[in-house]
Amino acid sequence: MSKGLFKISPGFEDVMPAEYKELVTNGPYGRDLGISDLGTFKELIEEHPLCAGCAEALALRLILASLPNPEDTVIVGSTGCSSLLFPQVAVQNIHSLFGNQNAVATGLKRALRLRFPDKVKDVAVIAGDGATVDIGLDMVMQSWFRRELITTIMLDNEVYANTGGQESGMSPQGAVLNMAPLGKKFPKVNLPEIAREAGCAYVATISPALPRRLGKVVRRAILVAREIGPSYVQIFCPCPTNFKWPSAQVLQKIRDRQKEGIFKVREYVSPEAEAYLARLEVVKQHDEEQ
Amino acid sequence: MAVGEYWVRPGPEGYLPPAAASMGVELPQRGEALVEGRVVPEEDAFRVIAEKLLTARNPVFFPGPKILWAWKDGAVEKARAVLKLMEAVGARAIPMPDYRPKYPMINPAVEINPNHPNLTIWHNRIDVGVFVGVHCHYANLALKIIRGGTDCYTIALCGEVGHEDAMITLRDVDAGKLERLTEVARALSAARSPQVQAPAAGAAG
Ligand code: SF4
């Protein structure tokens, strides 16, 4: 894509809203920025209508700051709280029907490869647990079986939050929710394991309570999906509104869950992906030394 | 109203105005334009557009992403031509940099959005609005909402085949056509106010 997309036509600079001017002069496009640079550049997210303290919103902010190539990335989203947030994001994005995000991403990625054969175009699905593990599981898994070169990121808020609190495949066993008053009878679906078995070359679980690690994971997932195979990242970001936690306590709750061993940070890298990431690391070091 | 008798005039036409196309308004052929739903020669439309803009109380251009961003060859040239036209008719611009709905944060004093164009138009009391450089499906949406809820007179300067839902639409608008429209506007402006015409070349100050 031409970086001209992010240049204002001469003469119209004055009429542009301030946030666009700032994105052009101080945004992350075409620069190699990451989570440790947060605070030094104009971020890709402009306000948002999600609940105060929403861990999903925090996760998305961190994901956006970690994209290796935001100007050439397309996000495919799906129905849920996160879809309310995408309109505030300055990355190309598509809203799919509930659950068919991986099918849409597949077509998009293939079309982009035909249309821009000489360019790297990253396609990342970012969707909630309802879209990924329940309604869309068929299409998610089929995209992995076909080894589509896309990254799937699940925002695991452990509930159908946007519709008032039904249990999802990712709600923990026993969870009592607005619309699951008797508590959930089954454990969380083990999607990371399924992803690995289904052919993902890179699988990781992480939470926004570990921001740097989250940045690294997202970056690795996107890089692996460029060359090696599909990748899957599961971000643990439970919903304070439906679990009825005070907004300010969300990160602490995530840390507690990690301490209790209920949520575990994990990473699986296939041997090919491992070799590829090591190669990139060598190139990066070489570039830095030059 | 029978199909074929439908005029595309300023609203408010109600909460859900019909799409002009569904009422029998057809897009113009090359060299033609639409004025209020009727096909006219393009040159005639230039004059009506210039007249509308020059007599407006508050003419405003709504430049869209296709000219606001210097994204490809020709975009900057067209943007410059739009700026010249705006200057010739004394219009200002409210930009439409992208189409994110931005609920509920849109600031209608600063930008216009196809999902709630009427807010901007009411807020800024715009009587004539010009769409230029807006992708067709978003222009269609915005133009219909404007006609449904406001009395703004809309003009679409379309790079493709035009918009039935604007009160006036030109098609195939490129930098050359914008230059021509600017010439017509300048000539009309000069004819309307001879006392402010520039002195003839060589005349003493
Ligand atoms: S309902 Fe939960 S997941 Fe949805 S925006 Fe609110 S806190 Fe976030």
Short mmCIF file of C-alpha atoms and ligand atoms in Angstrom, two decimals:
data_model
loop_
_atom_site.label_atom_id
_atom_site.label_comp_id
_atom_site.label_asym_id
_atom_site.label_seq_id
_atom_site.Cartn_x
_atom_site.Cartn_y
_atom_site.Cartn_z
CA MET A 1 0.00 0.00 0.00
CA SER A 2 1.22 3.46 -0.73
CA LYS A 3 2.08 5.40 2.39
CA GLY A 4 0.33 8.24 0.52
CA LEU A 5 -2.85 6.90 2.06
CA PHE A 6 -1.66 8.63 5.19
CA LYS A 7 -0.70 11.93 3.61
CA ILE A 8 -3.21 14.75 3.50
CA SER A 9 -3.76 16.39 0.10
CA PRO A 10 -2.02 19.78 0.10
CA GLY A 11 -4.44 22.56 0.92
CA PHE A 12 -6.76 20.42 3.04
CA GLU A 13 -4.52 20.20 6.11
CA ASP A 14 -6.39 23.00 7.85
CA VAL A 15 -9.82 21.43 7.59
CA MET A 16 -8.82 17.99 8.85
CA PRO A 17 -9.86 17.08 12.41
CA ALA A 18 -6.95 17.23 14.83
CA GLU A 19 -6.77 13.49 15.49
CA TYR A 20 -6.17 12.74 11.81
CA LYS A 21 -3.40 15.31 11.56
CA GLU A 22 -1.84 13.74 14.61
CA LEU A 23 -2.11 10.25 13.15
CA VAL A 24 -0.31 11.45 10.04
CA THR A 25 2.45 13.29 11.87
CA ASN A 26 2.81 11.13 14.93
CA GLY A 27 1.10 7.81 14.25
CA PRO A 28 2.72 4.38 14.07
CA TYR A 29 2.33 3.83 10.31
CA GLY A 30 5.57 2.90 8.62
CA ARG A 31 7.49 2.98 11.89
CA ASP A 32 8.66 0.04 13.87
CA LEU A 33 6.95 0.74 17.19
CA GLY A 34 5.80 -1.56 19.95
CA ILE A 35 4.31 -1.64 23.41
CA SER A 36 7.40 -0.16 25.04
CA ASP A 37 6.88 2.93 22.84
CA LEU A 38 3.34 3.54 24.11
CA GLY A 39 2.97 7.13 25.19
CA THR A 40 5.37 8.39 22.54
CA PHE A 41 3.06 8.12 19.53
CA LYS A 42 -0.53 8.69 18.53
CA GLU A 43 -2.31 5.41 19.11
CA LEU A 44 -4.54 3.66 16.62
CA ILE A 45 -7.54 3.75 18.90
CA GLU A 46 -9.56 6.91 19.43
CA GLU A 47 -11.80 6.81 22.51
CA HIS A 48 -14.23 3.88 22.63
CA PRO A 49 -17.66 3.04 23.94
CA LEU A 50 -16.79 -0.06 26.01
CA CYS A 51 -17.37 -0.26 29.78
CA ALA A 52 -14.92 1.37 32.15
CA GLY A 53 -12.19 -1.07 33.08
CA CYS A 54 -13.01 -3.47 30.25
CA ALA A 55 -10.05 -5.82 29.90
CA GLU A 56 -10.99 -6.43 26.28
CA ALA A 57 -10.51 -2.75 25.48
CA LEU A 58 -7.13 -2.80 27.16
CA ALA A 59 -6.16 -5.95 25.25
CA LEU A 60 -7.14 -4.39 21.95
CA ARG A 61 -5.15 -1.26 22.70
CA LEU A 62 -2.11 -3.43 23.33
CA ILE A 63 -2.70 -5.55 20.22
CA LEU A 64 -2.88 -2.43 18.07
CA ALA A 65 0.33 -1.09 19.52
CA SER A 66 2.06 -4.37 18.69
CA LEU A 67 1.06 -4.79 15.03
CA PRO A 68 4.28 -5.07 13.05
CA ASN A 69 2.73 -3.44 9.99
CA PRO A 70 -0.45 -1.52 10.89
CA GLU A 71 -0.63 0.34 7.57
CA ASP A 72 -0.81 -2.98 5.74
CA THR A 73 -2.97 -4.90 8.19
CA VAL A 74 -6.65 -5.68 7.91
CA ILE A 75 -8.56 -6.72 11.00
CA VAL A 76 -11.59 -8.94 10.62
CA GLY A 77 -13.94 -8.63 13.55
CA SER A 78 -17.19 -10.24 14.54
CA THR A 79 -20.28 -9.46 16.57
CA GLY A 80 -19.75 -8.69 20.25
CA CYS A 81 -18.43 -5.97 22.50
CA SER A 82 -15.24 -5.72 20.44
CA SER A 83 -17.25 -4.87 17.34
CA LEU A 84 -18.46 -1.71 19.09
CA LEU A 85 -14.87 -0.69 19.44
CA PHE A 86 -13.61 -1.32 15.90
CA PRO A 87 -15.18 1.84 14.47
CA GLN A 88 -12.81 3.82 16.68
CA VAL A 89 -9.75 2.07 15.29
CA ALA A 90 -7.55 3.52 12.55
CA VAL A 91 -6.68 0.19 10.92
CA GLN A 92 -8.59 -1.16 7.93
CA ASN A 93 -11.23 -3.45 9.33
CA ILE A 94 -14.15 -5.56 8.24
CA HIS A 95 -17.10 -6.60 10.35
CA SER A 96 -18.21 -10.12 9.51
CA LEU A 97 -21.41 -11.91 10.43
CA PHE A 98 -21.36 -13.53 13.83
CA GLY A 99 -18.96 -16.45 13.60
CA ASN A 100 -17.86 -16.38 9.98
CA GLN A 101 -14.84 -14.15 10.60
CA ASN A 102 -12.27 -16.80 9.69
CA ALA A 103 -14.02 -17.54 6.40
CA VAL A 104 -14.07 -13.82 5.56
CA ALA A 105 -10.41 -13.49 6.57
CA THR A 106 -9.51 -16.45 4.36
CA GLY A 107 -11.06 -14.89 1.28
CA LEU A 108 -9.56 -11.53 2.10
CA LYS A 109 -6.06 -12.89 2.58
CA ARG A 110 -6.21 -14.80 -0.70
CA ALA A 111 -7.52 -11.76 -2.55
CA LEU A 112 -4.80 -9.55 -1.09
CA ARG A 113 -2.12 -12.00 -2.19
CA LEU A 114 -3.46 -11.88 -5.74
CA ARG A 115 -3.94 -8.13 -5.77
CA PHE A 116 -0.64 -7.21 -4.10
CA PRO A 117 1.72 -10.11 -4.88
CA ASP A 118 4.82 -8.10 -3.98
CA LYS A 119 3.59 -6.75 -0.67
CA VAL A 120 3.16 -8.13 2.80
CA LYS A 121 -0.46 -7.80 3.86
CA ASP A 122 -1.34 -9.12 7.29
CA VAL A 123 -4.86 -10.33 8.03
CA ALA A 124 -5.76 -10.76 11.68
CA VAL A 125 -9.08 -11.96 13.02
CA ILE A 126 -9.89 -10.37 16.35
CA ALA A 127 -13.10 -11.71 17.82
CA GLY A 128 -14.65 -12.68 21.12
CA ASP A 129 -15.12 -16.14 22.56
CA GLY A 130 -18.70 -16.43 21.34
CA ALA A 131 -17.63 -15.85 17.75
CA THR A 132 -14.52 -18.00 18.02
CA VAL A 133 -15.31 -20.99 20.17
CA ASP A 134 -19.08 -21.28 19.90
CA ILE A 135 -20.81 -19.87 16.85
CA GLY A 136 -17.75 -19.73 14.60
CA LEU A 137 -15.79 -22.77 15.75
CA ASP A 138 -16.47 -24.70 12.57
CA MET A 139 -15.11 -21.96 10.32
CA VAL A 140 -12.25 -21.18 12.68
CA MET A 141 -11.09 -24.80 12.69
CA GLN A 142 -11.62 -25.27 8.96
CA SER A 143 -9.35 -22.28 8.30
CA TRP A 144 -6.69 -23.93 10.45
CA PHE A 145 -7.13 -27.30 8.72
CA ARG A 146 -6.62 -25.52 5.38
CA ARG A 147 -3.48 -23.84 6.78
CA GLU A 148 -4.71 -20.38 5.88
CA LEU A 149 -2.06 -17.72 6.50
CA ILE A 150 -4.08 -15.69 8.98
CA THR A 151 -3.79 -14.89 12.66
CA THR A 152 -6.77 -15.59 14.89
CA ILE A 153 -6.87 -13.62 18.13
CA MET A 154 -9.59 -14.49 20.58
CA LEU A 155 -10.57 -11.90 23.18
CA ASP A 156 -11.59 -14.34 25.89
CA ASN A 157 -13.92 -12.35 28.12
CA GLU A 158 -15.54 -15.62 29.29
CA VAL A 159 -19.13 -14.63 28.50
CA TYR A 160 -21.54 -13.36 25.86
CA ALA A 161 -21.14 -9.92 27.37
CA ASN A 162 -22.74 -7.72 24.78
CA THR A 163 -26.10 -9.50 24.97
CA GLY A 164 -26.38 -9.43 28.72
CA GLY A 165 -24.48 -12.41 30.05
CA GLN A 166 -25.15 -15.86 28.61
CA GLU A 167 -22.52 -18.50 29.32
CA SER A 168 -20.09 -19.13 26.49
CA GLY A 169 -17.81 -22.04 25.74
CA MET A 170 -15.11 -20.09 27.52
CA SER A 171 -17.02 -19.32 30.74
CA PRO A 172 -15.37 -21.22 33.57
CA GLN A 173 -17.19 -24.16 35.10
CA GLY A 174 -19.55 -23.00 37.83
CA ALA A 175 -19.69 -19.40 36.56
CA VAL A 176 -22.98 -17.80 37.55
CA LEU A 177 -24.02 -15.19 35.05
CA ASN A 178 -27.08 -13.00 34.46
CA MET A 179 -28.53 -15.50 32.04
CA ALA A 180 -26.90 -18.59 33.51
CA PRO A 181 -28.25 -18.39 37.07
CA LEU A 182 -27.59 -22.03 37.91
CA GLY A 183 -23.93 -21.83 36.96
CA LYS A 184 -22.14 -23.35 34.01
CA LYS A 185 -21.94 -27.13 34.06
CA PHE A 186 -18.92 -27.68 31.79
CA PRO A 187 -15.30 -26.56 31.88
CA LYS A 188 -13.76 -24.03 29.46
CA VAL A 189 -13.10 -25.32 25.97
CA ASN A 190 -9.42 -26.03 25.53
CA LEU A 191 -9.04 -24.13 22.30
CA PRO A 192 -5.24 -23.68 22.41
CA GLU A 193 -4.87 -27.45 22.39
CA ILE A 194 -7.40 -27.76 19.59
CA ALA A 195 -5.56 -25.06 17.61
CA ARG A 196 -2.29 -26.91 17.87
CA GLU A 197 -3.88 -30.20 16.82
CA ALA A 198 -5.72 -28.47 13.99
CA GLY A 199 -2.49 -27.24 12.43
CA CYS A 200 -1.64 -23.84 13.89
CA ALA A 201 2.09 -23.20 13.66
CA TYR A 202 2.00 -20.80 16.59
CA VAL A 203 -0.35 -20.84 19.58
CA ALA A 204 -0.18 -18.70 22.70
CA THR A 205 -2.27 -17.68 25.67
CA ILE A 206 -1.64 -14.36 27.33
CA SER A 207 -3.40 -11.54 29.21
CA PRO A 208 -3.24 -7.75 29.22
CA ALA A 209 -1.79 -7.95 32.73
CA LEU A 210 1.47 -8.86 30.96
CA PRO A 211 1.63 -6.12 28.35
CA ARG A 212 5.16 -6.62 27.01
CA ARG A 213 4.70 -10.32 26.71
CA LEU A 214 1.36 -9.74 24.98
CA GLY A 215 3.11 -7.48 22.48
CA LYS A 216 5.72 -10.09 21.75
CA VAL A 217 3.13 -12.84 21.34
CA VAL A 218 0.98 -10.83 18.93
CA ARG A 219 4.00 -9.89 16.86
CA ARG A 220 5.22 -13.47 16.67
CA ALA A 221 1.76 -14.72 15.76
CA ILE A 222 1.47 -12.25 12.90
CA LEU A 223 4.96 -12.94 11.60
CA VAL A 224 4.41 -16.71 11.66
CA ALA A 225 1.13 -16.31 9.76
CA ARG A 226 2.98 -14.42 7.03
CA GLU A 227 5.11 -17.35 5.98
CA ILE A 228 4.63 -20.54 7.94
CA GLY A 229 1.02 -21.24 8.84
CA PRO A 230 -2.01 -20.14 10.79
CA SER A 231 -1.50 -18.78 14.28
CA TYR A 232 -3.76 -18.46 17.28
CA VAL A 233 -3.56 -16.17 20.30
CA GLN A 234 -6.00 -16.38 23.18
CA ILE A 235 -6.10 -13.28 25.33
CA PHE A 236 -7.58 -13.71 28.77
CA CYS A 237 -9.60 -10.56 29.39
CA PRO A 238 -12.62 -11.37 31.57
CA CYS A 239 -15.59 -9.00 31.55
CA PRO A 240 -15.89 -6.93 34.75
CA THR A 241 -19.44 -5.89 33.96
CA ASN A 242 -20.86 -9.40 33.74
CA PHE A 243 -18.69 -10.88 36.48
CA LYS A 244 -19.65 -7.86 38.58
CA TRP A 245 -16.18 -6.74 39.54
CA PRO A 246 -15.30 -3.11 40.22
CA SER A 247 -13.67 -1.66 37.10
CA ALA A 248 -10.40 -0.91 38.84
CA GLN A 249 -9.92 -4.53 39.95
CA VAL A 250 -9.87 -6.28 36.59
CA LEU A 251 -6.12 -6.60 36.22
CA GLN A 252 -5.80 -7.80 39.80
CA LYS A 253 -8.46 -10.44 39.17
CA ILE A 254 -6.51 -11.60 36.11
CA ARG A 255 -3.31 -11.82 38.16
CA ASP A 256 -5.15 -13.74 40.91
CA ARG A 257 -6.46 -16.20 38.37
CA GLN A 258 -2.95 -16.65 37.07
CA LYS A 259 -1.61 -17.27 40.58
CA GLU A 260 -4.33 -19.82 41.24
CA GLY A 261 -3.26 -21.59 38.06
CA ILE A 262 -6.70 -21.22 36.50
CA PHE A 263 -5.26 -19.11 33.71
CA LYS A 264 -1.84 -20.12 32.39
CA VAL A 265 0.47 -18.28 30.03
CA ARG A 266 1.50 -20.79 27.37
CA GLU A 267 3.23 -20.76 24.03
CA TYR A 268 3.55 -23.45 21.39
CA VAL A 269 5.82 -22.85 18.40
CA SER A 270 6.10 -25.48 15.67
CA PRO A 271 9.65 -26.39 14.65
CA GLU A 272 9.28 -24.56 11.29
CA ALA A 273 7.91 -21.49 13.02
CA GLU A 274 10.71 -21.66 15.57
CA ALA A 275 13.35 -21.75 12.83
CA TYR A 276 11.64 -18.91 10.96
CA LEU A 277 11.41 -16.67 14.05
CA ALA A 278 15.06 -17.39 14.85
CA ARG A 279 15.99 -16.37 11.31
CA LEU A 280 14.07 -13.10 11.67
CA GLU A 281 15.82 -12.47 14.96
CA VAL A 282 19.23 -12.88 13.31
CA VAL A 283 18.27 -10.50 10.51
CA LYS A 284 16.98 -7.96 13.04
CA GLN A 285 20.18 -8.10 15.07
CA HIS A 286 22.22 -7.74 11.93
CA ASP A 287 20.16 -4.68 10.88
CA GLU A 288 20.57 -3.11 14.31
CA GLU A 289 24.34 -3.58 14.19
CA GLN A 290 24.61 -1.89 10.80
CA MET B 1 -46.75 9.41 -6.71
CA ALA B 2 -46.26 7.54 -9.96
CA VAL B 3 -42.81 6.41 -10.92
CA GLY B 4 -41.37 8.90 -13.43
CA GLU B 5 -42.98 11.93 -11.79
CA TYR B 6 -40.62 11.99 -8.89
CA TRP B 7 -38.53 15.09 -8.25
CA VAL B 8 -35.40 15.08 -6.15
CA ARG B 9 -35.88 18.24 -4.16
CA PRO B 10 -34.70 19.40 -0.77
CA GLY B 11 -36.47 17.75 2.16
CA PRO B 12 -37.33 17.16 4.81
CA GLU B 13 -39.02 14.29 3.06
CA GLY B 14 -39.68 12.22 6.13
CA TYR B 15 -37.97 9.55 8.11
CA LEU B 16 -37.55 7.10 5.24
CA PRO B 17 -37.49 8.83 1.87
CA PRO B 18 -37.49 6.37 -1.03
CA ALA B 19 -34.25 5.97 -2.95
CA ALA B 20 -34.68 8.15 -6.03
CA ALA B 21 -33.68 5.19 -8.21
CA SER B 22 -36.63 3.20 -6.89
CA MET B 23 -38.88 6.07 -8.00
CA GLY B 24 -37.69 5.87 -11.58
CA VAL B 25 -34.87 8.43 -11.53
CA GLU B 26 -32.15 7.16 -13.84
CA LEU B 27 -28.49 8.05 -13.86
CA PRO B 28 -27.28 10.38 -16.63
CA GLN B 29 -25.31 9.24 -19.67
CA ARG B 30 -21.90 10.70 -20.52
CA GLY B 31 -22.12 14.45 -21.18
CA GLU B 32 -25.34 14.68 -19.20
CA ALA B 33 -26.20 15.49 -15.62
CA LEU B 34 -29.20 15.30 -13.32
CA VAL B 35 -30.89 18.38 -11.94
CA GLU B 36 -33.57 17.49 -9.39
CA GLY B 37 -34.00 14.10 -10.99
CA ARG B 38 -34.25 15.32 -14.59
CA VAL B 39 -31.58 14.68 -17.22
CA VAL B 40 -29.99 17.88 -18.61
CA PRO B 41 -26.90 18.59 -20.74
CA GLU B 42 -23.82 18.85 -18.56
CA GLU B 43 -23.16 22.49 -19.49
CA ASP B 44 -26.60 23.46 -18.20
CA ALA B 45 -25.86 21.72 -14.92
CA PHE B 46 -22.59 23.66 -14.56
CA ARG B 47 -24.55 26.89 -14.66
CA VAL B 48 -27.16 25.72 -12.17
CA ILE B 49 -24.49 24.48 -9.78
CA ALA B 50 -22.58 27.77 -10.01
CA GLU B 51 -25.79 29.73 -9.47
CA LYS B 52 -26.80 27.63 -6.46
CA LEU B 53 -23.39 27.97 -4.84
CA LEU B 54 -23.05 31.68 -5.50
CA THR B 55 -26.48 32.49 -4.13
CA ALA B 56 -26.19 30.23 -1.08
CA ARG B 57 -26.10 31.72 2.38
CA ASN B 58 -23.70 29.08 3.65
CA PRO B 59 -22.29 26.86 0.91
CA VAL B 60 -20.19 24.00 2.27
CA PHE B 61 -18.12 21.34 0.52
CA PHE B 62 -17.87 17.88 2.05
CA PRO B 63 -14.64 16.49 0.65
CA GLY B 64 -14.32 12.74 1.15
CA PRO B 65 -11.34 10.41 1.54
CA LYS B 66 -10.72 10.15 -2.19
CA ILE B 67 -9.48 13.72 -2.34
CA LEU B 68 -8.55 14.47 1.26
CA TRP B 69 -5.78 11.88 1.19
CA ALA B 70 -2.93 12.01 -1.31
CA TRP B 71 -3.35 8.29 -1.86
CA LYS B 72 -2.72 7.96 -5.60
CA ASP B 73 -1.72 9.83 -8.73
CA GLY B 74 -4.36 12.35 -9.63
CA ALA B 75 -5.81 12.71 -6.13
CA VAL B 76 -3.77 15.79 -5.31
CA GLU B 77 -4.54 17.37 -8.68
CA LYS B 78 -8.23 16.87 -8.09
CA ALA B 79 -7.95 18.17 -4.53
CA ARG B 80 -6.33 21.34 -5.84
CA ALA B 81 -9.11 21.78 -8.39
CA VAL B 82 -11.71 21.42 -5.61
CA LEU B 83 -9.94 24.05 -3.53
CA LYS B 84 -10.00 26.44 -6.49
CA LEU B 85 -13.70 25.87 -7.01
CA MET B 86 -14.39 26.44 -3.32
CA GLU B 87 -12.52 29.70 -3.49
CA ALA B 88 -14.37 30.81 -6.61
CA VAL B 89 -17.78 30.35 -4.95
CA GLY B 90 -16.75 31.39 -1.46
CA ALA B 91 -17.48 28.01 0.16
CA ARG B 92 -15.85 26.42 3.15
CA ALA B 93 -15.16 22.73 3.77
CA ILE B 94 -16.18 20.24 6.41
CA PRO B 95 -14.19 17.06 5.81
CA MET B 96 -15.26 13.42 5.76
CA PRO B 97 -11.86 11.80 6.34
CA ASP B 98 -13.25 8.29 6.71
CA TYR B 99 -16.50 6.47 7.35
CA ARG B 100 -16.09 5.18 10.88
CA PRO B 101 -19.45 5.68 12.59
CA LYS B 102 -17.75 7.05 15.71
CA TYR B 103 -20.77 6.56 17.91
CA PRO B 104 -21.40 8.56 19.95
CA MET B 105 -18.40 10.83 19.60
CA ILE B 106 -18.92 12.56 16.25
CA ASN B 107 -18.30 16.27 16.49
CA PRO B 108 -20.52 17.74 13.78
CA ALA B 109 -18.79 21.11 14.00
CA VAL B 110 -15.53 19.52 12.92
CA GLU B 111 -16.35 16.71 10.53
CA ILE B 112 -19.24 15.11 8.70
CA ASN B 113 -20.01 11.43 8.70
CA PRO B 114 -22.31 9.54 6.33
CA ASN B 115 -24.05 7.86 9.25
CA HIS B 116 -25.28 11.13 10.69
CA PRO B 117 -24.79 13.89 8.11
CA ASN B 118 -27.94 15.68 9.28
CA LEU B 119 -26.25 16.56 12.59
CA THR B 120 -23.56 18.49 10.76
CA ILE B 121 -26.03 20.16 8.46
CA TRP B 122 -28.35 21.28 11.23
CA HIS B 123 -25.51 22.31 13.46
CA ASN B 124 -23.82 24.40 10.80
CA ARG B 125 -27.06 25.63 9.17
CA ILE B 126 -25.88 24.63 5.72
CA ASP B 127 -28.23 25.49 2.85
CA VAL B 128 -26.12 24.08 -0.02
CA GLY B 129 -23.83 21.08 0.46
CA VAL B 130 -21.43 19.59 -2.10
CA PHE B 131 -20.22 15.99 -1.95
CA VAL B 132 -16.92 15.37 -3.68
CA GLY B 133 -14.42 12.52 -3.33
CA VAL B 134 -16.83 10.39 -1.30
CA HIS B 135 -17.11 6.68 -2.18
CA CYS B 136 -20.44 6.06 -3.90
CA HIS B 137 -22.21 3.85 -1.38
CA TYR B 138 -21.44 6.25 1.47
CA ALA B 139 -22.50 9.26 -0.58
CA ASN B 140 -25.78 7.49 -1.40
CA LEU B 141 -26.43 6.82 2.27
CA ALA B 142 -25.62 10.36 3.37
CA LEU B 143 -27.52 12.05 0.53
CA LYS B 144 -30.68 10.12 1.33
CA ILE B 145 -30.45 10.90 5.05
CA ILE B 146 -29.95 14.59 4.26
CA ARG B 147 -32.96 14.67 1.96
CA GLY B 148 -35.00 12.80 4.55
CA GLY B 149 -34.35 15.13 7.43
CA THR B 150 -33.08 18.53 6.30
CA ASP B 151 -33.76 21.19 3.69
CA CYS B 152 -30.15 21.31 2.50
CA TYR B 153 -29.73 21.48 -1.27
CA THR B 154 -27.25 18.75 -2.18
CA ILE B 155 -24.86 18.61 -5.12
CA ALA B 156 -22.77 15.52 -5.94
CA LEU B 157 -19.59 15.94 -7.97
CA CYS B 158 -19.08 12.26 -8.67
CA GLY B 159 -15.99 10.62 -10.19
CA GLU B 160 -18.14 7.72 -11.35
CA VAL B 161 -21.67 7.73 -12.77
CA GLY B 162 -23.48 10.08 -10.40
CA HIS B 163 -26.02 9.95 -7.59
CA GLU B 164 -29.77 10.01 -8.05
CA ASP B 165 -30.25 11.13 -4.46
CA ALA B 166 -28.48 14.45 -4.86
CA MET B 167 -30.49 17.39 -6.10
CA ILE B 168 -27.83 17.98 -8.74
CA THR B 169 -25.33 15.41 -9.83
CA LEU B 170 -22.44 15.57 -12.26
CA ARG B 171 -20.75 12.37 -13.41
CA ASP B 172 -17.15 11.51 -14.46
CA VAL B 173 -15.88 14.50 -12.51
CA ASP B 174 -12.12 14.86 -12.84
CA ALA B 175 -9.78 17.81 -12.40
CA GLY B 176 -10.61 19.09 -15.90
CA LYS B 177 -14.33 19.15 -15.22
CA LEU B 178 -13.77 20.89 -11.90
CA GLU B 179 -11.68 23.53 -13.69
CA ARG B 180 -14.51 24.06 -16.18
CA LEU B 181 -17.03 24.41 -13.35
CA THR B 182 -14.74 26.94 -11.68
CA GLU B 183 -14.56 28.95 -14.93
CA VAL B 184 -18.34 28.98 -15.20
CA ALA B 185 -18.64 30.05 -11.56
CA ARG B 186 -16.08 32.81 -12.00
CA ALA B 187 -17.82 34.13 -15.10
CA LEU B 188 -21.19 34.07 -13.39
CA SER B 189 -19.79 35.71 -10.30
CA ALA B 190 -18.24 38.47 -12.41
CA ALA B 191 -21.51 39.00 -14.26
CA ARG B 192 -23.46 39.15 -11.01
CA SER B 193 -21.26 41.77 -9.37
CA PRO B 194 -19.63 43.94 -12.07
CA GLN B 195 -18.57 46.56 -9.55
CA VAL B 196 -16.05 44.19 -7.99
CA GLN B 197 -14.55 42.97 -11.25
CA ALA B 198 -10.80 43.15 -11.45
CA PRO B 199 -9.57 46.22 -13.35
CA ALA B 200 -8.70 45.56 -16.99
CA ALA B 201 -5.10 44.70 -17.65
CA GLY B 202 -2.98 47.82 -17.87
CA ALA B 203 -5.52 50.02 -16.13
CA ALA B 204 -4.07 52.47 -13.68
CA GLY B 205 -4.73 51.79 -10.01
S1 SF4 C 1 -19.74 -5.89 28.78
FE1 SF4 C 1 -17.76 -6.67 29.50
S2 SF4 C 1 -16.60 -7.21 27.67
FE2 SF4 C 1 -18.31 -5.91 27.05
S3 SF4 C 1 -17.50 -3.83 27.05
FE3 SF4 C 1 -18.38 -4.15 29.07
S4 SF4 C 1 -16.70 -4.90 30.32
FE4 SF4 C 1 -16.06 -5.13 28.21
#
